[in-house]
Every structure is written in structure tokens, then in C-alpha cells.
Coordinates of C-alpha atoms and ligand atoms in Angstrom, one line a residue:
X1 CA 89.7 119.5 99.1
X2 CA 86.4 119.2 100.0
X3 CA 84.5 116.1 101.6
X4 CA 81.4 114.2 100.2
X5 CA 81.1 111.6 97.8
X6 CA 82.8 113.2 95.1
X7 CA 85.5 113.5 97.7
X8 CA 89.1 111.9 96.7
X9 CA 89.2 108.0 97.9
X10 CA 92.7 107.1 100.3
X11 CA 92.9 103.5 102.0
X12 CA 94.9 103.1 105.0
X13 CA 96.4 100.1 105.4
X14 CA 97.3 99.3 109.4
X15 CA 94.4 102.0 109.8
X16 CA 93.6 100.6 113.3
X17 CA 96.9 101.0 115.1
X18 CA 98.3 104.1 116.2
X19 CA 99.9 106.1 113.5
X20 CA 97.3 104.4 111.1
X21 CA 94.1 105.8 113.1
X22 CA 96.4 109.2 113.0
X23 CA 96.7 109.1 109.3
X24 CA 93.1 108.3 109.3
X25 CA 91.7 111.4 111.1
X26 CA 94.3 113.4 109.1
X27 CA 93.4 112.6 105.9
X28 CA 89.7 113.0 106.7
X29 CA 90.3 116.6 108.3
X30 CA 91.7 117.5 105.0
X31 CA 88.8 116.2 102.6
X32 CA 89.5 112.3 101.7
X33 CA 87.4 109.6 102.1
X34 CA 88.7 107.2 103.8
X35 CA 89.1 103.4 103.9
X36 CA 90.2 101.5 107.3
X37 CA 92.3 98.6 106.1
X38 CA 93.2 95.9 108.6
X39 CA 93.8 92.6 110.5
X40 CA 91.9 93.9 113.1
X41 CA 88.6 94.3 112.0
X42 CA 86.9 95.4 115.2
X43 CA 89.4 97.8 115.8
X44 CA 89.0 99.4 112.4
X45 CA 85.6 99.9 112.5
X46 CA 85.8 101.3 115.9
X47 CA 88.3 104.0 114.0
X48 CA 86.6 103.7 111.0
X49 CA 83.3 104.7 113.5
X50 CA 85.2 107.8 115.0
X51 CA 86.6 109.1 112.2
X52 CA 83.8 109.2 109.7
X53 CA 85.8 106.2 107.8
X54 CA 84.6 103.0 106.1
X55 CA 86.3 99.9 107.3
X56 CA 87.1 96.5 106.1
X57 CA 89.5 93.9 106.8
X58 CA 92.9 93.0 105.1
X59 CA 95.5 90.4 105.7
X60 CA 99.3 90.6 104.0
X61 CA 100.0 87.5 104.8
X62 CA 97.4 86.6 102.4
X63 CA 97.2 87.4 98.5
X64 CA 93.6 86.8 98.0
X65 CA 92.7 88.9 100.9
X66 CA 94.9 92.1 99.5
X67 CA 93.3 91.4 96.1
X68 CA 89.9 91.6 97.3
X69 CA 90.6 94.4 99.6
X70 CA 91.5 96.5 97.0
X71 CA 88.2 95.4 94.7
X72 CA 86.5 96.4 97.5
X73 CA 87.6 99.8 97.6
X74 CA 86.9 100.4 93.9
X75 CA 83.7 99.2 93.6
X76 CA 82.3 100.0 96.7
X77 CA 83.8 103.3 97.9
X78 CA 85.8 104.7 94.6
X79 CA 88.7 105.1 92.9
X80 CA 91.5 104.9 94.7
X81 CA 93.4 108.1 94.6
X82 CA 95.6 107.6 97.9
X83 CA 97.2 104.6 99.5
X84 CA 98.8 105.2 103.0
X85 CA 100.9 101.6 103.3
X86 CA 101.1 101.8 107.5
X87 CA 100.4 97.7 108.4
X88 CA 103.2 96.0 109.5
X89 CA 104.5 93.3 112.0
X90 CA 106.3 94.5 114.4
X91 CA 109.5 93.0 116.3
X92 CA 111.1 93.2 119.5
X93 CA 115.0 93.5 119.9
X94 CA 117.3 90.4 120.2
X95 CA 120.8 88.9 119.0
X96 CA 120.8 87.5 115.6
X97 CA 121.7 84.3 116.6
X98 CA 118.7 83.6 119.0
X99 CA 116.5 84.6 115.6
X100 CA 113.2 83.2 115.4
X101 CA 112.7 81.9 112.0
X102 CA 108.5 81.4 112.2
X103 CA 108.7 85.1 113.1
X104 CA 111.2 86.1 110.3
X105 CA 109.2 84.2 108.0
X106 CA 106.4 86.1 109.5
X107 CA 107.9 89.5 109.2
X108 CA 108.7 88.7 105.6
X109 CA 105.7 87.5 104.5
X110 CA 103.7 91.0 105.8
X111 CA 106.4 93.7 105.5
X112 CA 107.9 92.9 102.7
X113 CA 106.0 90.8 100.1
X114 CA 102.8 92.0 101.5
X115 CA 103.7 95.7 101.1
X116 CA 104.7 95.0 97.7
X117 CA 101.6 92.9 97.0
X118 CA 99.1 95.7 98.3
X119 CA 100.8 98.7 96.3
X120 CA 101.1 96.3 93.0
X121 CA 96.9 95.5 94.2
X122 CA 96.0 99.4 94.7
X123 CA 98.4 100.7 92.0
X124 CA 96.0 98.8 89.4
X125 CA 93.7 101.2 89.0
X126 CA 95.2 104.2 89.3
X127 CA 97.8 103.1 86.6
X128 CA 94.0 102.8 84.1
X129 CA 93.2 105.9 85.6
X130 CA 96.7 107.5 85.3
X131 CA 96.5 109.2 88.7
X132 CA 97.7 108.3 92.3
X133 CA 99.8 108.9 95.1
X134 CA 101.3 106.3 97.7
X135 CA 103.1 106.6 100.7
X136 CA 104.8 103.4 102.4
X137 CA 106.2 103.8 105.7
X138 CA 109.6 102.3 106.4
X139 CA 111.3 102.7 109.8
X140 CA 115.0 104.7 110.6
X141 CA 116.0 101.0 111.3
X142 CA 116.5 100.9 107.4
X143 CA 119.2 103.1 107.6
X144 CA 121.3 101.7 110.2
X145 CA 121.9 98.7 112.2
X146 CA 120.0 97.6 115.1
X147 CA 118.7 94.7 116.8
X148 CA 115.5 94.4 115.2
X149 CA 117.2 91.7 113.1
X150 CA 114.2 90.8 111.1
X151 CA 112.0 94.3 110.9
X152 CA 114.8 96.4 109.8
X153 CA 115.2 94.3 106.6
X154 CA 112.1 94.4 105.7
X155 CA 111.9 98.3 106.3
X156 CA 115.2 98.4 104.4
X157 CA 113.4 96.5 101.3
X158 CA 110.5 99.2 101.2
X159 CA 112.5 102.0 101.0
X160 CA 114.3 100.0 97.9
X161 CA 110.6 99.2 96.4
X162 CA 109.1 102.5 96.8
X163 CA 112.0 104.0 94.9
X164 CA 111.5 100.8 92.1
X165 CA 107.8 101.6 91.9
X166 CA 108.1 105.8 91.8
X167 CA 110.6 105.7 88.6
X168 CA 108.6 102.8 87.0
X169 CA 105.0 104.7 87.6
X170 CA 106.0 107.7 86.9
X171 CA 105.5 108.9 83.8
X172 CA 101.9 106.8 84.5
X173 CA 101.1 109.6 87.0
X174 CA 101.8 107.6 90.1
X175 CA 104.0 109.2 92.6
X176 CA 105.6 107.3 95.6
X177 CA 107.2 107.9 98.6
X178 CA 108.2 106.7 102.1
X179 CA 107.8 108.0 105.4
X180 CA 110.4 106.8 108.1
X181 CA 109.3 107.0 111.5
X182 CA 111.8 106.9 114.7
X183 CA 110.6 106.1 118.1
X184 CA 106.5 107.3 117.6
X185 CA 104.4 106.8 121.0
X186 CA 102.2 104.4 119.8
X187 CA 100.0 102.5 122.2
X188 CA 101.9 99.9 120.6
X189 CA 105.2 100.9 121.7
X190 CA 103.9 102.1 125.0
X191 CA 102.8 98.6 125.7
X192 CA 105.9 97.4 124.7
X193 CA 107.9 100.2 127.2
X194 CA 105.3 98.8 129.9
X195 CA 106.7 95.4 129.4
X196 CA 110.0 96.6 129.7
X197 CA 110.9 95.7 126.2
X198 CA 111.9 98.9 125.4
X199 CA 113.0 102.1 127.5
X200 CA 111.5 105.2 126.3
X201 CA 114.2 107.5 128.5
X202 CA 116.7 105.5 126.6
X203 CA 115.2 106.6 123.2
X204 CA 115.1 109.7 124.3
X205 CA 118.5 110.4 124.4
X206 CA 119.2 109.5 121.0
X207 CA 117.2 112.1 120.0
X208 CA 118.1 115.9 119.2
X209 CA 114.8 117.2 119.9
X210 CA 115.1 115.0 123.1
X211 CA 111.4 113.8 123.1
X212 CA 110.0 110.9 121.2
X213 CA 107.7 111.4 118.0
X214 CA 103.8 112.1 118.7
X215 CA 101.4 109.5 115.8
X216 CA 100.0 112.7 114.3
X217 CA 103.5 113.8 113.3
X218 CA 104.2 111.1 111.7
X219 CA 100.4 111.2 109.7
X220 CA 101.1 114.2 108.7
X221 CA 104.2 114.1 106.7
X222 CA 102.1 111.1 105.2
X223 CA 99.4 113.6 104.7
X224 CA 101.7 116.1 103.0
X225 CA 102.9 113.9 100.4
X226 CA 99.9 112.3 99.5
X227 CA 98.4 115.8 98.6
X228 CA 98.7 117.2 95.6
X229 CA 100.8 119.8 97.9
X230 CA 104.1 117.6 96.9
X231 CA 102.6 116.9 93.5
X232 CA 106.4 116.8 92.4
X233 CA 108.2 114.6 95.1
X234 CA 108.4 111.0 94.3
X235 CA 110.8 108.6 95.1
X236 CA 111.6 109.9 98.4
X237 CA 112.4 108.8 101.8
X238 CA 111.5 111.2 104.3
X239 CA 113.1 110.4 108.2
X240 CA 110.1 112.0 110.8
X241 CA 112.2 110.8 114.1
X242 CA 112.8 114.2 116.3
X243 CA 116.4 114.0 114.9
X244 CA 117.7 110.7 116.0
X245 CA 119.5 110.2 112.7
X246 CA 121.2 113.4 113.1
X247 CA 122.7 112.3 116.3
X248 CA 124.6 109.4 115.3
X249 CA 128.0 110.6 115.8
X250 CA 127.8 112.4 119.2
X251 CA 127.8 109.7 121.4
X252 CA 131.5 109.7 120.6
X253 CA 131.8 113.4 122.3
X254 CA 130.0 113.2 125.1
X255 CA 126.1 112.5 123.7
X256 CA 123.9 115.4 122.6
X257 CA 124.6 118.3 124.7
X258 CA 121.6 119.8 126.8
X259 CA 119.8 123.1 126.2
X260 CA 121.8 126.5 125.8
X261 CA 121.5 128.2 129.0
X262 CA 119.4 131.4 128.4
Ligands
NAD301 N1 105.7 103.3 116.5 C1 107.0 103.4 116.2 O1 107.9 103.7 117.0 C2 107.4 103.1 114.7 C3 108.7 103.4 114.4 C4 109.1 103.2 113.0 C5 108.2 102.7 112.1 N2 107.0 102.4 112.5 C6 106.0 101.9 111.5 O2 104.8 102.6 111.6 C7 103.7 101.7 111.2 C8 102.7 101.7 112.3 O3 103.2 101.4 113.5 P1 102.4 101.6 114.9 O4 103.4 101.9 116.0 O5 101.2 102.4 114.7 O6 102.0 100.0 115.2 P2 100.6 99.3 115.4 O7 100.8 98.0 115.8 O8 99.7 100.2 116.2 O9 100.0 99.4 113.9 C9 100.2 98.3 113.0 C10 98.8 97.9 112.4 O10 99.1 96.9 111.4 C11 98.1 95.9 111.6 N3 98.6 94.7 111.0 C12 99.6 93.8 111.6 N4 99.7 92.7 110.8 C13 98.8 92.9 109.8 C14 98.5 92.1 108.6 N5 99.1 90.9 108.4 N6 97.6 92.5 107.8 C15 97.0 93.7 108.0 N7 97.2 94.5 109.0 C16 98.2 94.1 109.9 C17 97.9 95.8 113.1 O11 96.7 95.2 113.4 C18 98.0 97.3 113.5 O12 96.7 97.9 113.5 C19 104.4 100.4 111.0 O13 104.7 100.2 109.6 C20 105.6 100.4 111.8 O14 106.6 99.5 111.3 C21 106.5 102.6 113.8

């Protein structure tokens, strides 16, 4: 692909936080123009500024702002060819029953109905157009149980609409997928391991590449299958998470074993 104006169009959604400003730089390195979607509009355009990226802002907790987000995109940049779904609210770990339920109405409102809001919003055109590719991002907390009693639901829920929308927009030319991250080193998460929220060494260990997963490894699996290079994967859901999935079982024997001496 080559850049320029008659460069493909991909909006990120969540494009100012860490794997977002990853996917960002990514898909710009390989030729899209790019759109920096989010809450946070000073940090977008400062990635948007980096990056070579138009920004503007977006809110999931809001239906009008999704709505005109993606009419911005259209009329403004191009047609949308690529939609990296990356925003979400985040939560930290507790027990069920101390749940709060302005936060899980939170959490519901942007993970799940706005995810589902923005790719109906962006999938509008490029059902006329009969040409697109989407990649949500869902979490491995929606394959398991943890304590993120709110979050993993929601991430759960994606996994289930991406699959809805890649058999129903299929045949339109629509392909859709979902990336699942494990532990990435976000300055998000690092903030939260400096608050003591969550222990990285911990993490760690539940891994079976024992090291936690770098933004741009994450961005780049989102990368790959928006690209015509998995032009015929849809309805996926595609773990990025240095193994910790694999490792489930092991803790009963002992944990995952250390390197093979040489
Ligand atoms: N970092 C991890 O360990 C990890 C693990 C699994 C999944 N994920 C997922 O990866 C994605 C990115 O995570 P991150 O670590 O980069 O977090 P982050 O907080 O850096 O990025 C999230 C972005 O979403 C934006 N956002 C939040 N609420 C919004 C709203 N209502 N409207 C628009 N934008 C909003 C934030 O401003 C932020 O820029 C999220 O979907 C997260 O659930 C992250």
C-alpha cells in the first residue's frame, strides 16, 4: 500500500492510549490514512501530530457523538476502509459482591453498547461501498474467569458481536475479527502496577513466554488482519497474550517450568 490521499482510510477508535497510538503508527507505516478517535482529544491530536494522523474526538457513552464521528470520517478524510475498535473503559480487580454499579453501568455503556454502536456507525458505508475490514479488541478475560467482574463481560459480549457481525456482513464484503490482548504494558497498566493495583511479576508467571506483551504486538496482529493479507479470515478471535492461555493447567504441576538448561 502506498500513502497519500488516495491512500486507504482506517479510524482508530481509543487511538490515544497505548495499544491505540501502536495501531496508529502501524497502520500508517504500512500505507493507511489514519483517523485518531477518542475521548481524549488533546491526547489524540498529540498522536494524531506524531504519527502523521488526523484526529477527532469520540465518546461511546454517547450515540450522537459515534454518529457524527463516523460522518466525519467520510466526508472529511474518506471512505472508511478500516476500523480498529481499541476504546474501552477499563476496570480494576475486586469481589463481585463489593461491585460498583455506576461503574458497571459505565463499563456497559462504552464496551459493550458503544462497540456495537461504532461498528453498526462505520460499517454504514462500507456495506454501500461493499468493502471493509474491522478488528475489535476483546481481552483473554473473555475466556475465563477473573475478577474484572464488569470488563470481562463486556469483552466476552464483543467476541460474541464480532462473530454476529462477520457472518451477517459477509457476503456484503465486510470481514471481522477480534484481537485478544493479555497483560500488554500500556502506560495504562503501568500506572495501574505503580499504584499497586496490579503486580506485573505476578503476570508474569502466568505466562509461557514469561514476559508480558509489548503495545506494538498487539497493533500488529490488528494490523495483519485488517490488510488485505488475511483477506479470508473473518469471524475470528485471535489471543496475542505471550501464552498465558496456554498455561492454564500447570499451576496444578508445579507452574510453568523454567528454561531448558543448555
Ligand atoms: N493493556 C492491557 O493489558 C490490555 C489487556 C487486554 C485488553 N486490552 C484492551 O486493549 C484496549 C486498549 O487498552 P490500553 O491498555 O491501550 O488502554 P488505554 O487506557 O491506554 O486506552 C484506552 C483508550 O480508550 C479511550 N476511551 C476510554 N473511554 C472512552 C470513551 N467513552 N469514548 C472514547 N474513547 C474512550 C481512552 O481515552 C484511552 O485513550 C482496550 O480495549 C483494552 O480493554 C488491554
Amino acid at each position: 500500500m502506498s500513502g497519500g490521499d488516495h491512500a486507504p482510510v482506517a479510524a482508530v477508535t481509543g487511538g490515544a492510549g497505548g495499544i491505540g497510538e501502536a495501531c496508529v503508527r502501524r497502520l500508517r507505516s504500512d500505507g493507511w490514512q489514519v483517523v485518531v478517535l477518542d475521548i481524549d482529544i488533546d491526547q489524540a491530536r498529540a498522536v494524531a501530530e506524531r504519527h502523521g494522523a488526523v484526529a477527532h474526538a469520540i465518546d461511546l457513552a454517547d450515540e450522537r457523538s459515534i454518529e457524527e464521528a463516523a460522518a466525519f470520517v467520510e466526508r472529511e478524510v474518506g471512505p472508511c476502509q478500516g476500523l480498529a475498535a481499541v476504546a474501552a473503559h477499563l476496570e480494576n480487580p475486586h469481589r463481585p459482591e463489593s461491585q460498583d454499579y455506576a461503574e458497571w453501568e459505565d463499563i456497559l455503556r462504552v464496551n459493550l453498547t458503544g462497540t456495537f454502536r461504532t461498528l453498526t456507525c462505520f460499517g454504514r458505508g462500507m456495506l454501500e461501498r461493499r468493502s471493509g475490514s474491522i478488528v475489535t479488541v476483546g481481552s483473554i478475560t473473555a475466556f475465563n474467569s477473573s475478577p474484572l467482574q464488569a470488563y470481562g463481560p463486556t469483552k466476552a459480549a464483543i467476541i460474541n458481536i464480532s462473530r454476529n457481525l462477520a457472518v451477517a456482513w459477509g457476503r456484503s464484503g465486510i470481514r471481522v475479527n477480534c484481537v485478544c490482548p493479555g497483560p500488554t504494558r500500556t502506560p495504562a497498566v503501568e500506572a495501574s502496577y505503580a499504584r499497586g493495583e496490579r503486580n506485573p511479576d505476578t503476570m508474569i508467571r502466568e505466562t509461557a513466554l514469561g514476559r508480558l506483551v509489548r503495545p506494538e504486538e498487539v497493533a500488529n496482529a490488528i494490523a495483519f488482519l485488517l490488510s488485505e493479507d488475511a483477506g479470508a479470515i473473518t469471524g475470528i478471535e485471535l489471543p496475542v497474550d505471550s501464552g498465558t492461555l496456554a498455561t492454564q493447567l500447570w499451576g496444578l504441576y508445579g507452574g510453568v517450568p523454567e528454561p531448558m538448561e543448555r
